[in-house]
XYZ file of C-alpha atoms in Angstrom:
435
model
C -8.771 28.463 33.634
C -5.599 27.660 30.863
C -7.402 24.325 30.464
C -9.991 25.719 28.835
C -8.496 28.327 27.156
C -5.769 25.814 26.072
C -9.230 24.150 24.689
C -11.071 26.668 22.941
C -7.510 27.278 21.107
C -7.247 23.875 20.035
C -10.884 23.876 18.948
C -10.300 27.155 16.731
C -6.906 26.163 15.130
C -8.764 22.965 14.172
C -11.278 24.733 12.570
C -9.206 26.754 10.994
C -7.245 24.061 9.785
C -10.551 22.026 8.306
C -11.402 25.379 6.327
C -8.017 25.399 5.120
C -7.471 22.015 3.925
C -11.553 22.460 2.362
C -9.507 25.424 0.112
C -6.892 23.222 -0.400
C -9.144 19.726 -1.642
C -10.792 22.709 -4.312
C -8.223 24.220 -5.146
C -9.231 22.497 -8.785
C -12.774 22.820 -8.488
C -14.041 25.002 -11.057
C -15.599 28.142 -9.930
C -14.889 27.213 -5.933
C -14.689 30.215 -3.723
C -12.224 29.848 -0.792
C -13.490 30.244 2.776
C -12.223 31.989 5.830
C -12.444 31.283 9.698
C -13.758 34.060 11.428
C -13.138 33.764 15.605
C -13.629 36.493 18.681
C -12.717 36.440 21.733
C -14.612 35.457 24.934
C -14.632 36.664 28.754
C -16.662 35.807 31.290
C -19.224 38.816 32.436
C -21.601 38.901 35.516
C -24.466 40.864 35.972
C -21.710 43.737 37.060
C -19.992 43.570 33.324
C -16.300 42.355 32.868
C -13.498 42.650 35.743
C -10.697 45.124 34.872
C -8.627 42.044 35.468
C -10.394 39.623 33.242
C -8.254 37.838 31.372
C -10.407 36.356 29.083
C -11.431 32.173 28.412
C -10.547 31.562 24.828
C -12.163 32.000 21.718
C -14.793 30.808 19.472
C -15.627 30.283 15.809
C -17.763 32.593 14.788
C -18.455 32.091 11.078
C -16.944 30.088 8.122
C -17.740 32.940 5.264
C -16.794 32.550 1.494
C -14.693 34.888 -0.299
C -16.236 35.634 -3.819
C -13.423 37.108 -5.134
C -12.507 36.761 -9.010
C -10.984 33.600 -9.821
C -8.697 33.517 -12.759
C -10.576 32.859 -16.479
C -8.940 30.220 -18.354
C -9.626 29.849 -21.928
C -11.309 25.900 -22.745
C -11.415 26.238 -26.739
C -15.194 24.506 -25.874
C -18.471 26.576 -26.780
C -20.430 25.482 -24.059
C -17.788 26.449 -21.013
C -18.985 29.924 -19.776
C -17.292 32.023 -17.331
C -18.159 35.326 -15.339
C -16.311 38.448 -15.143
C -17.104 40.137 -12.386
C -20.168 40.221 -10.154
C -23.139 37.559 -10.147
C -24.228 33.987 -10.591
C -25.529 31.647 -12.979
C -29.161 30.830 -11.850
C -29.601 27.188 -12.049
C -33.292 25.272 -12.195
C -33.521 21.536 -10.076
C -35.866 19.106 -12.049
C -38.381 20.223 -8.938
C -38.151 24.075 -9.947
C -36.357 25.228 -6.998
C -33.776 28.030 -7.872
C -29.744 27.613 -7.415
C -26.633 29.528 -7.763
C -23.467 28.645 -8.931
C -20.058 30.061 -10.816
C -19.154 27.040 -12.206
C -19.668 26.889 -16.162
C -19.305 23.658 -17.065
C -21.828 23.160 -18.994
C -23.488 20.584 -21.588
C -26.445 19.969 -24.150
C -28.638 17.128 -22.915
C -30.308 15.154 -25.256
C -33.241 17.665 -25.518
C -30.746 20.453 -26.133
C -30.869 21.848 -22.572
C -27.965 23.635 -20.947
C -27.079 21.338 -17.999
C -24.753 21.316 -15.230
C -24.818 18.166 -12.846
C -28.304 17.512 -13.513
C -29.161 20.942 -13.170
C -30.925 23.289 -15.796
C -28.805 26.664 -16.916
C -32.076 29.636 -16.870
C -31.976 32.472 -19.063
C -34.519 34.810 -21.102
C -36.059 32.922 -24.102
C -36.796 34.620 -27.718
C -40.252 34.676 -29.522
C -40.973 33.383 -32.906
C -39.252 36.256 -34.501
C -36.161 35.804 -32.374
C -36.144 38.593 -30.091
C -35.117 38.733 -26.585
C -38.271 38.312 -23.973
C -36.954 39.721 -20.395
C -39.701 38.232 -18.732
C -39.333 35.190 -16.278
C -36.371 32.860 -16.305
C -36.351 29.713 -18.340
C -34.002 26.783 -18.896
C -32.248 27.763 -21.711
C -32.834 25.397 -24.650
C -31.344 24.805 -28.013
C -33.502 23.398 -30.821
C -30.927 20.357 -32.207
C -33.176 19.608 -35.478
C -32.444 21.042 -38.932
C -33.281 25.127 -39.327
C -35.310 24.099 -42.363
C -34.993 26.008 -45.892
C -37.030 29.097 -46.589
C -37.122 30.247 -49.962
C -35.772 33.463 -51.544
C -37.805 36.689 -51.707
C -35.835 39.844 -51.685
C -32.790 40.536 -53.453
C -31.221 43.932 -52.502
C -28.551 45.099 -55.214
C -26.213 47.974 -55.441
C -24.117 48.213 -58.667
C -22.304 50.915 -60.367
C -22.546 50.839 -64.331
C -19.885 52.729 -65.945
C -21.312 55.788 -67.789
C -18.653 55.739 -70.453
C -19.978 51.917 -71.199
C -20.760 51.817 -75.542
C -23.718 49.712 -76.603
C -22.757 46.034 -76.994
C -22.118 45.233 -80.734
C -24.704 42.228 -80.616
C -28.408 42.169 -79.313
C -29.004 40.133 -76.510
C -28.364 37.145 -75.764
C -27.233 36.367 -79.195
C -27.011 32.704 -78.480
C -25.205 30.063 -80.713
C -26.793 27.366 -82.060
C -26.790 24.715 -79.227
C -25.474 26.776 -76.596
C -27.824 28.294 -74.019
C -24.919 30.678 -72.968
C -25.210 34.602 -74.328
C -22.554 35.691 -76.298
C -20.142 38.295 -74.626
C -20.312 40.538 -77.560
C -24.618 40.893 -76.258
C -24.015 42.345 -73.114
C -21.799 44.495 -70.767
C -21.793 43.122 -67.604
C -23.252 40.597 -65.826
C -23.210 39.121 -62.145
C -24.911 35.873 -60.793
C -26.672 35.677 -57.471
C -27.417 32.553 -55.861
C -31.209 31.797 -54.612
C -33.551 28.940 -53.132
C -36.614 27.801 -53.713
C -39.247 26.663 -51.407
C -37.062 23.237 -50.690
C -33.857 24.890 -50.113
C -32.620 23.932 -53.816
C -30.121 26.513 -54.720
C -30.897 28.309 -58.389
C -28.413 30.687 -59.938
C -29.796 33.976 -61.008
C -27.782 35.543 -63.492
C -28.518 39.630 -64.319
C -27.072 40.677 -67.954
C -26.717 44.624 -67.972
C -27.157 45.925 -71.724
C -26.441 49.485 -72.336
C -29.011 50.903 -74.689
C -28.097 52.966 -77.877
C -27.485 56.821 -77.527
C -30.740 58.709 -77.096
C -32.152 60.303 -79.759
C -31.606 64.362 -79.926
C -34.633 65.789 -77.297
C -34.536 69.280 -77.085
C -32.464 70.744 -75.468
C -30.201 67.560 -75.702
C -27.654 67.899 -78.018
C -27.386 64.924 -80.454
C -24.966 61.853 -79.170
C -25.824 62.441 -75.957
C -24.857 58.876 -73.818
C -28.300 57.299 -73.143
C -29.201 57.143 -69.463
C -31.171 54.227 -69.889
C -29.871 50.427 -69.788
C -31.556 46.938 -69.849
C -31.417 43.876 -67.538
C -32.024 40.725 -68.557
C -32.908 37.751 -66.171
C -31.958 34.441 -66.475
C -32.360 31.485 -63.883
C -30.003 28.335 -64.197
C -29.547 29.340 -67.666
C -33.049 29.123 -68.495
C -34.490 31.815 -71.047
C -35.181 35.205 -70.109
C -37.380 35.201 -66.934
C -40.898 36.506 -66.388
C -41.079 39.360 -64.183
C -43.631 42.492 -63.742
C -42.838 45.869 -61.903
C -44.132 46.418 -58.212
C -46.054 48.242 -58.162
C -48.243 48.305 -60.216
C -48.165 44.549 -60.123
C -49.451 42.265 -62.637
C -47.150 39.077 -61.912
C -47.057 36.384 -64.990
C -46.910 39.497 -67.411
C -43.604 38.759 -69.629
C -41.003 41.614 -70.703
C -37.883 41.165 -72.151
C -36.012 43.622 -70.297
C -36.371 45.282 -66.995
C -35.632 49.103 -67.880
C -32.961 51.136 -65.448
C -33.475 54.536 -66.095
C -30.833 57.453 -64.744
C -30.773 60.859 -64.024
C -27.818 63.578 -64.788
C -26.716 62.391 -61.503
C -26.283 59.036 -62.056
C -28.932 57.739 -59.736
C -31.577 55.445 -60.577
C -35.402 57.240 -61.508
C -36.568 54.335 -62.960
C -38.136 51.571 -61.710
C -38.838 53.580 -58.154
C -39.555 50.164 -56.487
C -38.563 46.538 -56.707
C -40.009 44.596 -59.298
C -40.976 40.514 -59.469
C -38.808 38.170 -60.942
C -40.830 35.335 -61.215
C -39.526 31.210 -62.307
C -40.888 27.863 -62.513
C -38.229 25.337 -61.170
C -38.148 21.897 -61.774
C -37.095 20.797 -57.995
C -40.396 20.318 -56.615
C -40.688 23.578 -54.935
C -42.653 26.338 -55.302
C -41.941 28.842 -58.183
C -39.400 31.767 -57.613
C -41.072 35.044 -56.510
C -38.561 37.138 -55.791
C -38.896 41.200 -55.030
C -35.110 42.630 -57.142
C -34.702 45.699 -55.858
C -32.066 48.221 -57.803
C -32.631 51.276 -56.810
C -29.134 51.587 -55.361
C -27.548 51.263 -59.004
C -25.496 54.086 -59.802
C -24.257 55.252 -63.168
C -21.168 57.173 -62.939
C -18.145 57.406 -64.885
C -15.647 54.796 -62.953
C -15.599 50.590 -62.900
C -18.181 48.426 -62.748
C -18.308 47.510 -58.963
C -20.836 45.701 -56.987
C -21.154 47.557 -54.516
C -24.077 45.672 -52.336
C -25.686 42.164 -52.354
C -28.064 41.333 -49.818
C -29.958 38.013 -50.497
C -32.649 36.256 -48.160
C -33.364 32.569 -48.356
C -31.138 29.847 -47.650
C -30.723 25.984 -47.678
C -31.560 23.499 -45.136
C -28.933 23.031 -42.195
C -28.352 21.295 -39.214
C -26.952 22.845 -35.998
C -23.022 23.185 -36.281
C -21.822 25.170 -32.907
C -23.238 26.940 -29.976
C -21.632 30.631 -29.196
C -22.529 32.625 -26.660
C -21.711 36.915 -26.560
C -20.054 38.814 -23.441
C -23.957 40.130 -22.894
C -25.390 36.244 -22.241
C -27.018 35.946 -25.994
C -26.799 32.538 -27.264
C -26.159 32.166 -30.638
C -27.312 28.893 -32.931
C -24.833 28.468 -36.078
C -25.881 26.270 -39.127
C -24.124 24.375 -41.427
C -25.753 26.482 -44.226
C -24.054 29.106 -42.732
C -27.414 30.825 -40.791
C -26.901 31.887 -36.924
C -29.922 32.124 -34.705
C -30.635 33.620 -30.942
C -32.098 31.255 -29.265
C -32.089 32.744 -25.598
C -30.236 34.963 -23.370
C -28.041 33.959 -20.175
C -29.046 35.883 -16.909
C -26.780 36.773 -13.987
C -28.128 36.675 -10.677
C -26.595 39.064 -7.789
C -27.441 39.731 -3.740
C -26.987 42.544 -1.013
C -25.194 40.108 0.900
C -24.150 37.409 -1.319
C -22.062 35.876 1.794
C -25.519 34.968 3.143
C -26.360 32.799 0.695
C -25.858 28.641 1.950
C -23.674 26.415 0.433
C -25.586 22.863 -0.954
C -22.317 21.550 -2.245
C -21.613 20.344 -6.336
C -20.201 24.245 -6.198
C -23.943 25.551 -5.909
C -26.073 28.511 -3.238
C -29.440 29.085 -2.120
C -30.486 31.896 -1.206
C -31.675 32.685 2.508
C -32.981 35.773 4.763
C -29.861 36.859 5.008
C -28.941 37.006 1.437
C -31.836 38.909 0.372
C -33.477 37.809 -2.790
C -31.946 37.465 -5.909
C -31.306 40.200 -8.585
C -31.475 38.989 -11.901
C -30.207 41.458 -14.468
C -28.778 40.692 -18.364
C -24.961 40.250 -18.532
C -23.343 43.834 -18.205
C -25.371 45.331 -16.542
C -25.314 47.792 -13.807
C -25.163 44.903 -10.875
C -23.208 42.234 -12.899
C -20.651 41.352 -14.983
C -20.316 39.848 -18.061
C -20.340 35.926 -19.462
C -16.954 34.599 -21.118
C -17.474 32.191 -23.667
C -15.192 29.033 -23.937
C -14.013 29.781 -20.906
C -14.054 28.895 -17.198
C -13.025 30.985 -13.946
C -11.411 28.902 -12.343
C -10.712 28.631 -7.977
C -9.892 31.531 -6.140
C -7.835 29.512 -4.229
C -3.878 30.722 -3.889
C -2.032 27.677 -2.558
C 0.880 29.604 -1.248
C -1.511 31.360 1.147
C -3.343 28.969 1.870
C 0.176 26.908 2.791
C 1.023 29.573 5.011
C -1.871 29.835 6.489
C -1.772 25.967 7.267
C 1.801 26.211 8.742
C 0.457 29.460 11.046
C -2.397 27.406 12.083
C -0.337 24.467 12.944
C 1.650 26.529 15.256
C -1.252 27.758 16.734
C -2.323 24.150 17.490
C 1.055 23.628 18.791
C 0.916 26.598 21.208
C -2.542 26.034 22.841
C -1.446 22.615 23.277
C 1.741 23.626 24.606
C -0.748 25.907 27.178
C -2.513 23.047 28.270
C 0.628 21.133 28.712
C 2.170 23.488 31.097
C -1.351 24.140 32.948
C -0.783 20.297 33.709
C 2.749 20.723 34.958
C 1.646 23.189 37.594
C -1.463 21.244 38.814
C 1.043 18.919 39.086
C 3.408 20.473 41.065
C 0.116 21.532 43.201
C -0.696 18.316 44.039
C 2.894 17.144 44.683
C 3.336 19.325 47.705
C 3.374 18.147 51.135
């Protein structure tokens, strides 16, 4: 019977010693999960169960199972390397459709701008036209490589405070010198320039000229000298003349004034205009006029520094892609050379009730099976999964000083069960050498 226990030894410490020197080859192998031989123990049992003096004939492999322990997360410096902090799996797409899972983020941009891992397709949520999230069914990820195109400026957004102690300018705007096209300083109290594009992404500089108008007139119960609350804005484009703009609403574009009118109360907030109005400019690019919608109903007039206090501008030039980023929660972000930043789709994680059921297809990659259950795809974070790292990879789980020690142990075990079969010999031996 030693002879094949002896055996059955020898079988399992080579087993044991494949799975160990499988850890060892990957120890390198991004995203690898190290695997364990499981064995039990076997007797031999009639119809009457097990003798109470059974000894036992060997053991037997009973599973090869991965351990999907965290590996460590190395930081790569490259965009496109994504690694996972905790639970889950990148879901992968083959060229046929079929669905794959893997922890390995090595990933590139094919030449149609795909995610792709060893020929395989990284899947995710894609956006609609306005860039939002759809969590519907998973999609290889894509990023659009061509210019973002120019869109022209429509809405400027401006908070300013105008000091209240400001005096009238000595000059009337603009006050320009003969041959000059620049308004003299002595026309105006402040001014600040916002840049804007036109319908071909040609950049225009908008320049806003803030005149503080003389003191009002005595209104009862006003007492004479009292500072006027009222100040003009002029408009000029690339130094042009005074723009042509019209309140909104009413509306009436094309309908020229010299001054937009910023009226305040005793407060120092702005009454007047209670809406944007149009500031409206031919431009000799190509492109379609400027329309733009000013809006300056965050002005304040109080008695401190002039301070601009908020700029938001839409509109920008043409750009082509610069980077790829992606956020702990899977969103992948397009960046621009103009400066622009797009989603353009969201990584999903994909977990299982028994993830150690899923079968191994090699290049690091899992299929799901019965015994896995099916997958659970869920957005980075939540309740099932971790998150993504960006420029980053997890590397093996693989410890080589356990896995070392576990080679030596299984060595000896090889060494003992051969020893058992040795010595099994020397008594048949001695057996047959008996007269």
């Amino acid at each position: 019977m030693s002879f094949q226990q002896g055996l059955s030894g020898l079988g399992a410490a080579s087993k044991q010693l494949d799975v160990i020197g499988n850890n060892v080859a990957n120890a390198s192998t991004v995203g690898f999960k190290r695997a364990r031989a499981e064995f039990s123990d076997l007797y031999a049992a009639s119809m009457y169960g097990v003798s109470a003096t059974a000894t036992g004939i060997g053991s037997r492999t009973v599973a090869v199972t991965q351990q999907f322990n965290q590996g460590p997360v190395t930081s790569t410096g490259n965009p496109l390397d994504l690694a996972i902090t905790g639970q889950g799996f990148f879901r992968m797409q083959g060229a046929d459709g079929q669905a794959m899972y893997t922890r390995n983020g090595e990933f590139q941009l094919d030449r149609e701008g795909y995610f792709v891992n060893a020929g395989h397709y990284l899947t995710g949520y894609g956006v609609d036209d306005k860039g939002q999230v759809i969590a519907g069914p998973p999609q290889p990820l894509r990023v659009d490589t061509s210019n973002i195109g120019a869109k022209a400026t429509t809405e400027m957004i401006l908070g300013t405070n105008l000091d209240a102690r400001a005096e009238p300018p000595a000059k009337a705007f603009p006050n320009v010198a003969p041959g000059s096209n620049t308004p003299d300083p002595d026309s105006y109290n402040y001014t600040n320039t916002v840049t804007a594009y036109d319908s071909l992404g040609v950049s225009h500089q908008v320049s806003f000229y803030y005149v503080r108008r003389p003191d009002a007139a005595p209104v009862p119960p006003a007492t004479e000298g009292t500072k006027s609350l009222e100040w003009d804005v002029y408009t000029r484009v690339d130094g042009d003349a005074v723009a042509t703009a019209a309140p909104v609403p009413p509306a009436t574009v094309g309908a020229p004034i010299a001054a937009t009118q910023l009226q305040f109360d005793s407060s120092g907030k702005v009454v007047s205009p209670a809406g944007s109005f149009l500031l409206n400019q031919a431009v000799t690019s190509g492109g379609a006029p400027l329309s733009i919608a000013v809006d300056m109903t965050g002005f304040t007039q109080n008695a401190g520094p002039y301070a601009n206090a908020e700029q938001r501008v839409d509109g920008w030039a043409d750009g082509v892609l610069s980077s790829v980023g992606t956020s702990k929660e899977g969103y992948v972000e397009a960046r621009y050379s103009n400066g622009q930043t797009k989603i353009v789709g969201q990584v999903v994680l994909a977990n299982f009730a028994n993830a150690q059921g899923l079968q191994p297809i090699g290049d690091n990659r899992w299929v799901e099976t019965y015994a896995s259950g099916g997958a659970k795809i869920n957005a980075p974070g939540s309740s099932n999964v971790g998150y993504v790292q960006g420029a980053a990879l997890e590397d093996s789980n693989v410890d080589m000083t356990t896995e070392l020690v576990n080679m030596i142990t299984a060595q000896r075990f090889y060494q003992a069960n051969a020893q058992t079969i040795k010595t099994q010999d020397t008594v048949l031996q001695t057996l047959i050498n008996l007269r």
